[in-house]
Amino acid sequence: MTRPMPKSADISTLHGTPAVPGVVAAPTVRPAPRIRIDTDTEPVAVADRESEVHALHRAARSVAERLHDRATTSTGVAAEVLSANAAMAADRGWLGTAEDLIGTGMHAARALVAATDQFVDMFRTLGGSMAERATDLRDVCDRVLAELAGTPEPGIPTPERASILVSDDLAPADAAGLDPNLVVGLATSLGGPTSHTAIIARQLGIPCVVAVDGLDEIAAGMKVLLDGSTGRLLLNPDPETAARAVTAYCASVDRTTRWTGPGATADGHRVEVLVNVQDGAGARTARRVPAEGVGLFRTELCFLDRESEPTVEEQMTCYREVLDAYPEAKVIIRTLDAGSDKPLRFVGHSAEANPALGVRGYRIAARESGLLERQLDAVAAAAADNGHAPWVMAPMISTAAEAKAFADPVRARGLVPGVMIEVPAAALMAEAILEHVDFASIGTNDLAQYTMAADRMSPRLASFTDPWQPAVLDLVARTSAAGHRLGKPVGVCGEGAADPLLACVLAGFGITSLSAAATAIAAVGATLATVTIDDCRRAAAATLSTTDPRAARAVARSIIVGDASW
Ligand code: PEP
Ligand code: MG
């Protein structure tokens, strides 16, 4: 069915959440519709129920085998997702539920849909990353239904020419199978920047915008200009605008590849550009990008698979690997940030109704006897061996008393104490907190989650947890100002620092360092090098007069890039 064309000029630009940077102009394609199940059928006769069960298992097995085969010819996240979906197609609990329903007289297809509905409800109730599995399961269900009906697998068409794929939400197995030469852009109405679709698009290098409002307005075949860095889609662009936008993006890619650091604006205002790492191997790989040091070493990620607490010796070995990768540079080690989305098995997490608001991060250290002290001993030992004092910061600090309680044992070991500012209370009390420590680093991921009361893992709340939310920017500005009053550095190490445009705004707020994933470093540094600190300050001030992320991005963009053309 053809979709209606947009009727007025005011819907010619659609907005979503940027997920993978890049600018492309191409016609659109849409996936084939899902199979509809006839619910108005006679119950299956008792004698025929066994053959329905067999048909179900045969179909599920074929789908599992096909997904497994595709996993073996894929790499990275795509392979992981395809394997996980293959396992899902063989899941005994899911198929068993469908089998039970067939036993009540339902046809295999209807039973499978009902079983899927039950599991999807359960995933959604559990929330967080489990909610994401709902999309995976629906996709696997659709594939088994197609197999049962003897129709081709549902999913995306193979476009005949380079196209932008437009869809409600892409099934992970479809995302994993995309050919980046033919699918040159991706836009979805659901999903967040950390959804499987976005992660796979990032791995494949396909510019992507998620959570787009009004995506239904795009008819298959309509020409679209997609900007994955700003989250915008221009419908039916005139060829000149499209060509100009693509050329400007190519020029920025060229600048990025030539950027060698150190971090500074065009007029020489220094902003350190640092890298986020999770272990020694990651730190050694990150040496390939021109970061000046490590702005966030997430130590908990070294120990996610541990059943028992790593010994001081074992911890020391891990920490020293990272220090050794940056022998002369600043390294900021974060103490264990366990709990919520990163539970550690060896930490006695008790069951909590709201783990993100529970005993997590520094709050665990304050209750679990000796855990923090042993970690600080390991950091101090690694530093002694290595010969320079790393900075050490605590996650999830909420009060000045916590900052003081953390700083004392850190200083006692000759290390430099700091805190993460991730809780709105900490941002509001930043000056009192900074009195006790030597630096702060703002975690925009959690700061956005707590400021907006929106689960950062929820794909349906991505627009709330956008670091461009003016309320979040306001708290960043206040924290930075507190640092300036006390003459103490305040950096940003959440995802916000990985967005080149936002990086300029953060510099404008007076942020002294930006720390991001290795893949984002060069684009951040290169963009910063194109603007003056005055423009950064003007852009930062302008964002505070806006009331939503879209307006904040637009006003910053018009000052930093000078592009308000679409
Ligand atoms: C943050 O919250 O922004 C942050 C950097 O910490 P994490 O993402 O590890 O919670
Ligand atoms: Mg955090």
Coordinates of C-alpha atoms and ligand atoms in Angstrom, one line a residue:
M1 CA 0.0 0.0 0.0
T2 CA 1.4 3.4 -0.9
R3 CA 1.7 5.9 2.0
P4 CA 0.3 9.4 1.6
M5 CA 2.7 12.1 0.5
P6 CA 3.4 14.9 3.0
K7 CA 0.9 17.7 2.5
S8 CA 2.6 20.8 3.8
A9 CA 6.0 22.3 4.0
D10 CA 6.0 22.2 7.8
I11 CA 6.5 18.4 7.7
S12 CA 9.3 18.5 5.2
T13 CA 11.9 18.0 8.0
L14 CA 11.5 15.1 10.4
H15 CA 13.4 14.9 13.7
G16 CA 14.7 11.9 15.6
T17 CA 17.6 10.9 17.9
P18 CA 21.0 10.8 16.2
A19 CA 22.5 7.3 16.4
V20 CA 25.3 7.0 13.8
P21 CA 26.8 10.1 12.3
G22 CA 26.9 10.6 8.5
V23 CA 25.0 12.5 5.8
V24 CA 23.4 10.7 2.9
A25 CA 20.8 11.5 0.2
A26 CA 18.9 8.6 -1.4
P27 CA 15.5 7.2 -2.2
T28 CA 13.8 5.2 0.6
V29 CA 12.8 1.6 0.9
R30 CA 10.5 0.0 3.4
P31 CA 10.5 -3.6 4.8
A32 CA 7.8 -6.1 3.8
P33 CA 4.8 -6.1 6.1
R34 CA 4.5 -8.7 8.8
I35 CA 2.4 -11.8 8.2
R36 CA -1.2 -11.5 9.6
I37 CA -2.6 -14.4 11.5
D38 CA -6.2 -15.5 11.0
T39 CA -7.7 -15.7 14.5
D40 CA -11.1 -16.7 13.3
T41 CA -10.5 -20.4 12.8
E42 CA -12.0 -23.6 14.0
P43 CA -10.2 -25.4 16.9
V44 CA -7.7 -28.1 15.8
A45 CA -9.2 -31.6 16.3
V46 CA -7.5 -33.5 19.0
A47 CA -6.2 -36.1 16.5
D48 CA -4.4 -33.3 14.5
R49 CA -2.8 -31.5 17.4
E50 CA 0.4 -33.6 17.3
S51 CA 1.1 -32.8 13.7
E52 CA 0.6 -29.1 14.5
V53 CA 3.2 -29.5 17.2
H54 CA 5.6 -31.2 14.7
A55 CA 5.0 -28.5 12.1
L56 CA 5.8 -25.8 14.7
H57 CA 9.1 -27.5 15.8
R58 CA 10.1 -28.2 12.1
A59 CA 9.6 -24.5 11.3
A60 CA 11.4 -23.2 14.4
R61 CA 14.3 -25.6 13.7
S62 CA 14.7 -24.3 10.1
V63 CA 14.7 -20.7 11.3
A64 CA 17.2 -21.5 14.0
E65 CA 19.5 -23.2 11.5
R66 CA 19.2 -20.3 9.0
L67 CA 20.0 -17.7 11.7
H68 CA 22.9 -19.9 12.9
D69 CA 24.3 -20.1 9.4
R70 CA 24.1 -16.4 9.0
A71 CA 25.8 -15.9 12.3
T72 CA 28.8 -18.0 11.2
T73 CA 29.3 -15.8 8.2
S74 CA 29.0 -12.5 10.1
T75 CA 31.3 -10.8 12.6
G76 CA 31.2 -8.7 15.8
V77 CA 27.9 -7.6 17.2
A78 CA 26.0 -8.8 14.1
A79 CA 27.3 -12.4 14.7
E80 CA 26.4 -12.1 18.4
V81 CA 22.9 -10.9 17.7
L82 CA 22.3 -13.6 15.0
S83 CA 23.5 -16.4 17.4
A84 CA 21.3 -15.0 20.2
N85 CA 18.3 -15.0 17.9
A86 CA 19.1 -18.6 16.7
A87 CA 19.1 -19.7 20.3
M88 CA 15.8 -17.8 20.8
A89 CA 14.2 -19.8 17.9
A90 CA 15.1 -23.0 19.7
D91 CA 14.0 -21.8 23.2
R92 CA 12.2 -24.5 25.0
G93 CA 10.2 -22.3 27.3
W94 CA 8.8 -20.3 24.3
L95 CA 8.1 -23.3 22.1
G96 CA 6.8 -25.2 25.1
T97 CA 4.2 -22.5 25.9
A98 CA 3.1 -22.6 22.2
E99 CA 2.9 -26.4 22.4
D100 CA 0.6 -26.1 25.5
L101 CA -1.6 -23.7 23.6
I102 CA -1.8 -26.1 20.6
G103 CA -2.9 -28.7 23.2
T104 CA -5.9 -26.4 23.9
G105 CA -6.9 -26.5 20.2
M106 CA -5.1 -23.5 18.8
H107 CA -3.4 -23.7 15.4
A108 CA 0.4 -23.6 15.5
A109 CA 0.7 -20.1 14.1
R110 CA -1.9 -18.7 16.5
A111 CA -0.3 -20.5 19.5
L112 CA 3.1 -19.1 18.6
V113 CA 1.8 -15.6 18.4
A114 CA 0.0 -16.0 21.8
A115 CA 3.2 -17.5 23.4
T116 CA 5.2 -14.6 21.9
D117 CA 2.7 -12.1 23.4
Q118 CA 3.2 -13.7 26.9
F119 CA 7.0 -13.5 26.7
V120 CA 7.0 -10.0 25.3
D121 CA 4.8 -8.8 28.2
M122 CA 7.2 -10.4 30.6
F123 CA 10.2 -8.8 28.9
R124 CA 8.5 -5.4 29.0
T125 CA 7.6 -5.8 32.7
L126 CA 11.2 -6.6 33.5
G127 CA 12.2 -3.5 31.6
G128 CA 15.8 -2.3 30.9
S129 CA 17.8 -4.4 28.5
M130 CA 15.2 -7.2 28.7
A131 CA 12.7 -4.9 27.0
E132 CA 14.9 -4.9 23.9
R133 CA 14.5 -8.7 23.7
A134 CA 10.9 -8.1 22.8
T135 CA 11.9 -6.9 19.3
D136 CA 14.2 -9.9 18.9
L137 CA 11.5 -12.4 19.9
R138 CA 8.8 -10.8 17.6
D139 CA 11.2 -11.0 14.7
V140 CA 12.0 -14.7 15.4
C141 CA 8.3 -15.3 15.7
D142 CA 7.6 -13.6 12.3
R143 CA 10.2 -15.8 10.7
V144 CA 8.7 -19.0 12.1
L145 CA 5.3 -17.9 11.0
A146 CA 6.5 -17.3 7.5
E147 CA 8.1 -20.8 7.5
L148 CA 4.9 -22.3 8.7
A149 CA 3.0 -20.5 6.0
G150 CA 5.6 -21.5 3.4
T151 CA 6.1 -17.8 2.4
P152 CA 9.5 -16.1 2.0
E153 CA 11.2 -14.8 5.2
P154 CA 9.8 -11.4 6.1
G155 CA 12.2 -8.5 6.3
I156 CA 13.8 -5.9 4.2
P157 CA 13.9 -6.0 0.4
T158 CA 17.3 -6.0 -1.3
P159 CA 17.3 -2.5 -2.9
E160 CA 18.4 -2.2 -6.5
R161 CA 20.3 1.0 -5.9
A162 CA 21.7 2.8 -2.8
S163 CA 18.8 3.5 -0.6
I164 CA 17.7 4.7 2.9
L165 CA 15.9 2.1 4.8
V166 CA 12.9 3.4 6.7
S167 CA 11.1 1.2 9.3
D168 CA 9.3 1.2 12.6
D169 CA 12.0 -0.8 14.3
L170 CA 14.4 -3.1 12.5
A171 CA 14.6 -6.6 13.7
P172 CA 18.2 -7.3 14.9
A173 CA 18.5 -10.2 12.4
D174 CA 17.6 -7.8 9.6
A175 CA 19.9 -5.1 10.8
A176 CA 22.7 -7.6 11.0
G177 CA 22.2 -8.6 7.4
L178 CA 22.2 -5.1 5.9
D179 CA 24.6 -4.5 3.0
P180 CA 26.1 -1.0 3.6
N181 CA 26.7 -0.5 -0.1
L182 CA 23.0 -0.8 -0.8
V183 CA 21.5 0.4 2.5
V184 CA 23.4 3.7 2.9
G185 CA 21.1 5.2 5.6
L186 CA 18.7 4.0 8.2
A187 CA 15.8 5.7 10.0
T188 CA 13.5 4.0 12.6
S189 CA 10.5 5.4 14.5
L190 CA 11.4 3.3 17.6
G191 CA 14.6 2.3 19.3
G192 CA 17.3 4.3 21.1
P193 CA 20.9 5.2 20.3
T194 CA 22.0 2.1 22.3
S195 CA 19.4 -0.3 20.7
H196 CA 20.7 -3.3 18.8
T197 CA 19.7 -1.7 15.5
A198 CA 21.9 1.4 16.3
I199 CA 24.8 -0.7 17.5
I200 CA 24.8 -2.8 14.4
A201 CA 24.4 0.2 12.1
R202 CA 27.4 1.7 13.9
Q203 CA 29.4 -1.4 13.3
L204 CA 28.4 -1.4 9.6
G205 CA 29.1 2.3 9.3
I206 CA 25.5 3.1 8.2
P207 CA 24.4 6.7 9.2
C208 CA 21.3 6.2 11.4
V209 CA 18.6 8.2 13.1
V210 CA 16.3 6.5 15.6
A211 CA 13.0 7.5 17.4
V212 CA 12.0 9.6 14.4
D213 CA 8.6 11.4 14.8
G214 CA 6.2 11.1 11.8
L215 CA 8.2 8.5 9.9
D216 CA 4.9 7.3 8.4
E217 CA 5.0 10.4 6.2
I218 CA 7.8 8.9 4.1
A219 CA 6.5 7.0 1.1
A220 CA 8.7 4.2 -0.3
G221 CA 10.8 5.7 -3.1
M222 CA 10.7 9.2 -1.7
K223 CA 14.1 11.0 -1.8
V224 CA 15.4 11.9 1.6
L225 CA 18.4 13.7 3.0
L226 CA 19.4 12.0 6.3
D227 CA 21.8 13.5 8.8
G228 CA 22.8 10.9 11.4
S229 CA 24.8 13.5 13.4
T230 CA 21.9 15.8 14.0
G231 CA 19.0 13.3 13.8
R232 CA 17.3 15.1 10.9
L233 CA 15.6 13.9 7.7
L234 CA 14.7 16.3 5.0
L235 CA 12.0 15.0 2.7
N236 CA 12.2 15.6 -1.0
P237 CA 15.3 17.9 -0.7
D238 CA 16.3 20.0 -3.7
P239 CA 19.3 18.4 -5.3
E240 CA 21.5 21.5 -4.5
T241 CA 20.8 21.3 -0.7
A242 CA 21.4 17.6 -0.7
A243 CA 24.7 17.9 -2.6
R244 CA 25.9 20.8 -0.3
A245 CA 25.1 18.8 2.9
V246 CA 26.8 15.7 1.6
T247 CA 29.9 17.7 0.5
A248 CA 30.1 19.5 3.9
Y249 CA 30.0 16.2 5.7
C250 CA 32.7 14.8 3.5
A251 CA 34.9 17.8 4.3
S252 CA 34.3 17.2 8.0
V253 CA 35.3 13.6 7.6
D254 CA 38.5 14.7 5.8
R255 CA 39.3 17.1 8.7
T256 CA 38.7 14.3 11.2
T257 CA 41.1 11.9 9.6
R258 CA 43.8 14.6 9.6
W259 CA 43.3 15.7 13.2
T260 CA 46.3 14.8 15.4
G261 CA 45.5 16.7 18.7
P262 CA 46.0 18.1 21.2
G263 CA 42.5 19.3 22.0
A264 CA 42.0 23.1 21.5
T265 CA 39.7 25.5 19.8
A266 CA 40.7 27.4 16.6
D267 CA 42.0 30.3 18.8
G268 CA 44.0 28.1 21.1
H269 CA 41.7 27.6 24.1
R270 CA 42.8 24.2 25.5
V271 CA 40.2 21.5 26.2
E272 CA 41.8 18.1 26.9
V273 CA 40.5 15.3 24.6
L274 CA 40.7 12.0 26.5
V275 CA 39.6 8.5 25.9
N276 CA 37.2 6.1 27.7
V277 CA 38.6 2.5 28.2
Q278 CA 37.5 -0.6 30.0
D279 CA 40.7 -2.7 30.2
G280 CA 44.4 -3.0 29.2
A281 CA 43.6 -4.3 25.7
G282 CA 41.2 -1.4 25.1
A283 CA 43.7 1.1 26.4
R284 CA 46.4 -0.3 24.1
T285 CA 44.1 -0.2 21.1
A286 CA 43.0 3.4 22.0
R287 CA 46.7 4.5 21.7
R288 CA 46.0 4.6 17.9
V289 CA 43.8 7.6 18.3
P290 CA 45.3 11.0 19.3
A291 CA 43.8 11.2 22.8
E292 CA 45.9 12.9 25.5
G293 CA 45.2 10.3 28.2
V294 CA 42.4 8.3 29.7
G295 CA 39.4 10.3 31.1
L296 CA 37.4 7.3 32.3
F297 CA 38.6 3.8 33.0
R298 CA 35.5 1.8 33.9
T299 CA 37.1 -0.7 36.3
E300 CA 33.9 -2.7 36.9
L301 CA 33.9 -3.8 33.3
C302 CA 37.1 -5.8 33.9
F303 CA 35.3 -8.0 36.4
L304 CA 31.8 -8.6 35.1
D305 CA 32.4 -12.3 34.8
R306 CA 34.0 -12.8 38.2
E307 CA 32.2 -15.0 40.8
S308 CA 34.5 -13.9 43.6
E309 CA 36.2 -10.5 44.3
P310 CA 39.5 -10.2 42.4
T311 CA 42.4 -10.1 44.8
V312 CA 44.4 -6.9 45.2
E313 CA 47.2 -8.6 43.1
E314 CA 44.8 -9.4 40.3
Q315 CA 43.3 -5.9 40.4
M316 CA 46.7 -4.4 40.4
T317 CA 47.7 -6.3 37.2
C318 CA 44.6 -5.0 35.4
Y319 CA 45.1 -1.4 36.5
R320 CA 48.8 -1.4 35.7
E321 CA 48.1 -2.5 32.1
V322 CA 46.0 0.6 31.5
L323 CA 48.6 2.8 33.3
D324 CA 51.4 1.2 31.2
A325 CA 49.5 2.0 28.0
Y326 CA 49.6 5.7 28.9
P327 CA 52.9 6.0 30.9
E328 CA 53.3 9.8 30.7
A329 CA 49.7 10.8 30.4
K330 CA 46.7 11.6 32.7
V331 CA 44.7 8.5 33.6
I332 CA 41.5 8.7 35.5
I333 CA 40.5 5.5 37.2
R334 CA 36.9 5.1 38.3
T335 CA 36.3 2.9 41.3
L336 CA 33.8 0.0 40.8
D337 CA 30.5 1.3 39.5
A338 CA 28.5 -1.9 40.3
G339 CA 24.8 -2.3 40.3
S340 CA 21.8 -1.4 38.2
D341 CA 22.7 -2.2 34.5
K342 CA 26.2 -3.4 35.6
P343 CA 25.7 -5.9 38.5
L344 CA 28.8 -7.6 39.7
R345 CA 28.3 -11.2 40.9
F346 CA 30.9 -10.9 43.8
V347 CA 29.1 -7.8 45.2
G348 CA 26.2 -8.8 47.4
H349 CA 23.5 -6.9 45.5
S350 CA 20.2 -7.4 47.4
A351 CA 17.0 -7.5 45.4
E352 CA 15.7 -4.0 44.9
A353 CA 12.5 -2.7 43.2
N354 CA 14.5 0.1 41.5
P355 CA 18.2 -0.9 41.2
A356 CA 19.1 2.4 39.4
L357 CA 17.9 4.3 42.4
G358 CA 19.3 1.7 44.9
V359 CA 22.6 0.7 46.5
R360 CA 24.9 1.1 43.5
G361 CA 28.2 2.8 42.6
Y362 CA 29.8 4.5 45.6
R363 CA 26.9 3.6 47.8
I364 CA 28.1 -0.1 47.7
A365 CA 31.6 0.9 48.7
A366 CA 30.3 2.7 51.7
R367 CA 28.4 -0.5 52.9
E368 CA 30.5 -3.4 51.7
S369 CA 33.4 -3.6 54.2
G370 CA 36.8 -3.2 52.7
L371 CA 35.8 -3.4 49.0
L372 CA 36.8 0.2 48.2
E373 CA 39.9 0.1 50.4
R374 CA 41.2 -3.0 48.6
Q375 CA 40.6 -1.4 45.2
L376 CA 42.4 1.7 46.3
D377 CA 45.3 -0.5 47.6
A378 CA 45.5 -2.1 44.1
V379 CA 45.4 1.2 42.3
A380 CA 48.1 2.6 44.6
A381 CA 50.3 -0.5 44.1
A382 CA 49.8 -0.3 40.3
A383 CA 50.7 3.4 40.4
A384 CA 53.8 2.8 42.6
D385 CA 55.0 0.3 40.1
N386 CA 54.3 2.6 37.3
G387 CA 55.8 5.7 38.9
H388 CA 53.0 8.3 38.5
A389 CA 49.9 9.1 40.5
P390 CA 46.6 8.4 38.7
W391 CA 43.5 10.4 39.4
V392 CA 40.8 8.3 41.0
M393 CA 37.1 9.1 41.0
A394 CA 34.0 7.6 42.6
P395 CA 30.8 7.0 40.7
M396 CA 27.3 8.1 41.9
I397 CA 28.3 10.6 44.5
S398 CA 25.3 12.5 45.8
T399 CA 26.5 14.5 48.8
A400 CA 29.4 16.5 50.1
A401 CA 29.8 14.0 53.0
E402 CA 30.3 11.1 50.5
A403 CA 32.9 13.2 48.6
K404 CA 34.8 13.8 51.8
A405 CA 34.6 10.1 52.9
F406 CA 35.9 9.1 49.5
A407 CA 38.7 11.7 49.3
D408 CA 40.4 10.9 52.6
P409 CA 41.4 7.3 51.8
V410 CA 42.4 8.2 48.3
R411 CA 44.7 11.0 49.5
A412 CA 46.1 8.8 52.2
R413 CA 47.4 6.5 49.4
G414 CA 49.0 9.4 47.5
L415 CA 46.4 9.3 44.8
V416 CA 44.4 12.3 43.4
P417 CA 40.7 12.2 44.4
G418 CA 37.8 13.2 42.3
V419 CA 34.1 12.5 41.9
M420 CA 31.7 11.8 39.1
I421 CA 28.7 14.1 38.9
E422 CA 25.8 11.9 37.7
V423 CA 23.1 12.8 40.2
P424 CA 21.2 16.1 39.9
A425 CA 21.8 16.7 43.7
A426 CA 25.5 16.5 43.1
A427 CA 25.4 19.0 40.2
L428 CA 23.4 21.4 42.4
M429 CA 25.8 21.0 45.3
A430 CA 28.9 20.8 43.1
E431 CA 30.8 23.6 44.9
A432 CA 30.3 21.9 48.3
I433 CA 31.4 18.6 46.8
L434 CA 34.4 20.0 45.0
E435 CA 35.6 21.6 48.2
H436 CA 36.7 18.0 49.2
V437 CA 38.1 16.7 46.0
D438 CA 40.6 17.9 43.3
F439 CA 38.4 17.4 40.2
A440 CA 35.0 16.3 38.9
S441 CA 33.9 14.5 35.8
I442 CA 30.3 14.7 34.6
G443 CA 28.6 11.5 33.5
T444 CA 25.9 12.7 31.2
N445 CA 24.4 9.2 30.7
D446 CA 23.3 8.9 34.3
L447 CA 22.9 12.6 34.8
A448 CA 20.3 12.6 32.0
Q449 CA 18.7 9.5 33.4
Y450 CA 18.2 10.9 36.8
T451 CA 17.4 14.5 35.8
M452 CA 14.7 13.3 33.4
A453 CA 13.5 10.4 35.5
A454 CA 13.9 8.2 32.4
D455 CA 15.6 4.8 32.3
R456 CA 18.7 5.2 30.1
M457 CA 18.2 1.6 28.8
S458 CA 14.7 2.2 27.6
P459 CA 14.5 2.6 23.8
R460 CA 11.1 4.3 24.2
L461 CA 12.5 7.0 26.4
A462 CA 15.6 8.0 24.2
S463 CA 14.4 11.5 23.7
F464 CA 14.3 12.1 27.4
T465 CA 17.7 10.8 28.1
D466 CA 19.2 12.9 25.3
P467 CA 22.2 14.8 26.7
W468 CA 20.9 17.9 24.8
Q469 CA 18.0 18.2 27.2
P470 CA 18.3 21.8 28.3
A471 CA 17.7 20.7 32.0
V472 CA 20.8 18.4 31.7
L473 CA 22.8 21.2 30.0
D474 CA 21.8 23.6 32.8
L475 CA 23.2 21.2 35.4
V476 CA 26.4 20.8 33.4
A477 CA 26.8 24.6 33.2
R478 CA 26.3 24.9 37.0
T479 CA 28.8 22.2 37.8
S480 CA 31.4 23.7 35.4
A481 CA 30.9 27.2 37.0
A482 CA 31.5 25.7 40.4
G483 CA 34.7 24.2 39.2
H484 CA 35.8 27.6 37.9
R485 CA 35.0 29.3 41.1
L486 CA 37.2 26.9 43.0
G487 CA 39.9 26.6 40.2
K488 CA 39.3 22.8 39.9
P489 CA 39.0 21.0 36.6
V490 CA 35.6 19.7 35.6
G491 CA 35.4 17.3 32.6
V492 CA 32.7 15.3 30.9
C493 CA 33.0 11.6 30.3
G494 CA 29.5 10.5 29.3
E495 CA 28.2 9.9 25.8
G496 CA 27.6 13.6 25.5
A497 CA 31.3 14.2 25.1
A498 CA 31.3 12.0 22.0
D499 CA 29.0 14.3 20.1
P500 CA 31.2 16.8 18.2
L501 CA 28.6 19.6 18.3
L502 CA 27.8 19.1 21.9
A503 CA 31.6 19.0 22.7
C504 CA 31.8 22.6 21.5
V505 CA 28.9 23.6 23.7
L506 CA 30.5 21.8 26.7
A507 CA 33.7 23.7 26.0
G508 CA 31.6 26.9 26.0
F509 CA 30.3 26.0 29.4
G510 CA 33.9 25.9 30.6
I511 CA 34.4 22.2 30.7
T512 CA 38.1 21.5 30.8
S513 CA 38.3 17.9 29.4
L514 CA 36.1 15.7 27.1
S515 CA 36.5 12.0 27.4
A516 CA 34.8 9.7 24.8
A517 CA 35.1 6.3 23.1
A518 CA 38.1 5.9 20.9
T519 CA 36.0 6.0 17.7
A520 CA 34.6 9.5 18.6
I521 CA 37.9 11.2 19.6
A522 CA 39.1 12.5 16.2
A523 CA 35.7 13.9 15.2
V524 CA 35.4 15.7 18.6
G525 CA 38.9 17.1 18.4
A526 CA 38.6 18.2 14.7
T527 CA 35.3 19.9 15.2
L528 CA 36.6 21.8 18.3
A529 CA 39.6 23.0 16.2
T530 CA 37.2 24.7 13.7
V531 CA 35.6 27.1 16.3
T532 CA 36.6 29.9 18.6
I533 CA 35.9 29.7 22.3
D534 CA 33.8 32.7 22.0
D535 CA 31.5 30.9 19.5
C536 CA 31.4 27.9 21.9
R537 CA 30.4 30.2 24.7
R538 CA 27.7 31.9 22.6
A539 CA 26.3 28.5 21.6
A540 CA 26.4 27.2 25.2
A541 CA 24.5 30.3 26.4
A542 CA 22.0 30.0 23.6
T543 CA 21.1 26.4 24.4
L544 CA 20.1 27.4 27.9
S545 CA 17.4 29.6 26.5
T546 CA 15.8 26.6 24.7
T547 CA 13.2 24.2 26.1
D548 CA 13.9 21.0 24.1
P549 CA 16.8 19.1 22.7
R550 CA 15.9 19.8 19.1
A551 CA 15.9 23.5 19.6
A552 CA 19.1 23.3 21.6
R553 CA 20.8 21.4 18.8
A554 CA 19.5 23.8 16.1
V555 CA 20.7 26.9 17.9
A556 CA 24.1 25.5 18.6
R557 CA 24.4 24.3 15.1
S558 CA 23.6 27.7 13.6
I559 CA 26.4 29.3 15.7
I560 CA 29.0 26.5 15.5
V561 CA 28.5 25.3 11.9
G562 CA 26.6 28.3 10.6
D563 CA 24.2 25.9 8.9
A564 CA 20.6 26.7 9.5
S565 CA 19.6 25.9 5.9
W566 CA 17.5 22.9 6.8
Ligands
PEP1 C1 27.8 8.2 32.8 O1 26.9 7.9 33.5 O2 27.7 9.2 31.9 C2 29.1 7.5 32.8 C3 30.1 7.9 32.1 O3 29.1 6.4 33.5 P1 28.5 5.0 33.0 O4 28.0 5.2 31.6 O5 29.6 4.0 33.1 O6 27.4 4.8 33.9
MG2 MG 27.3 6.5 35.1

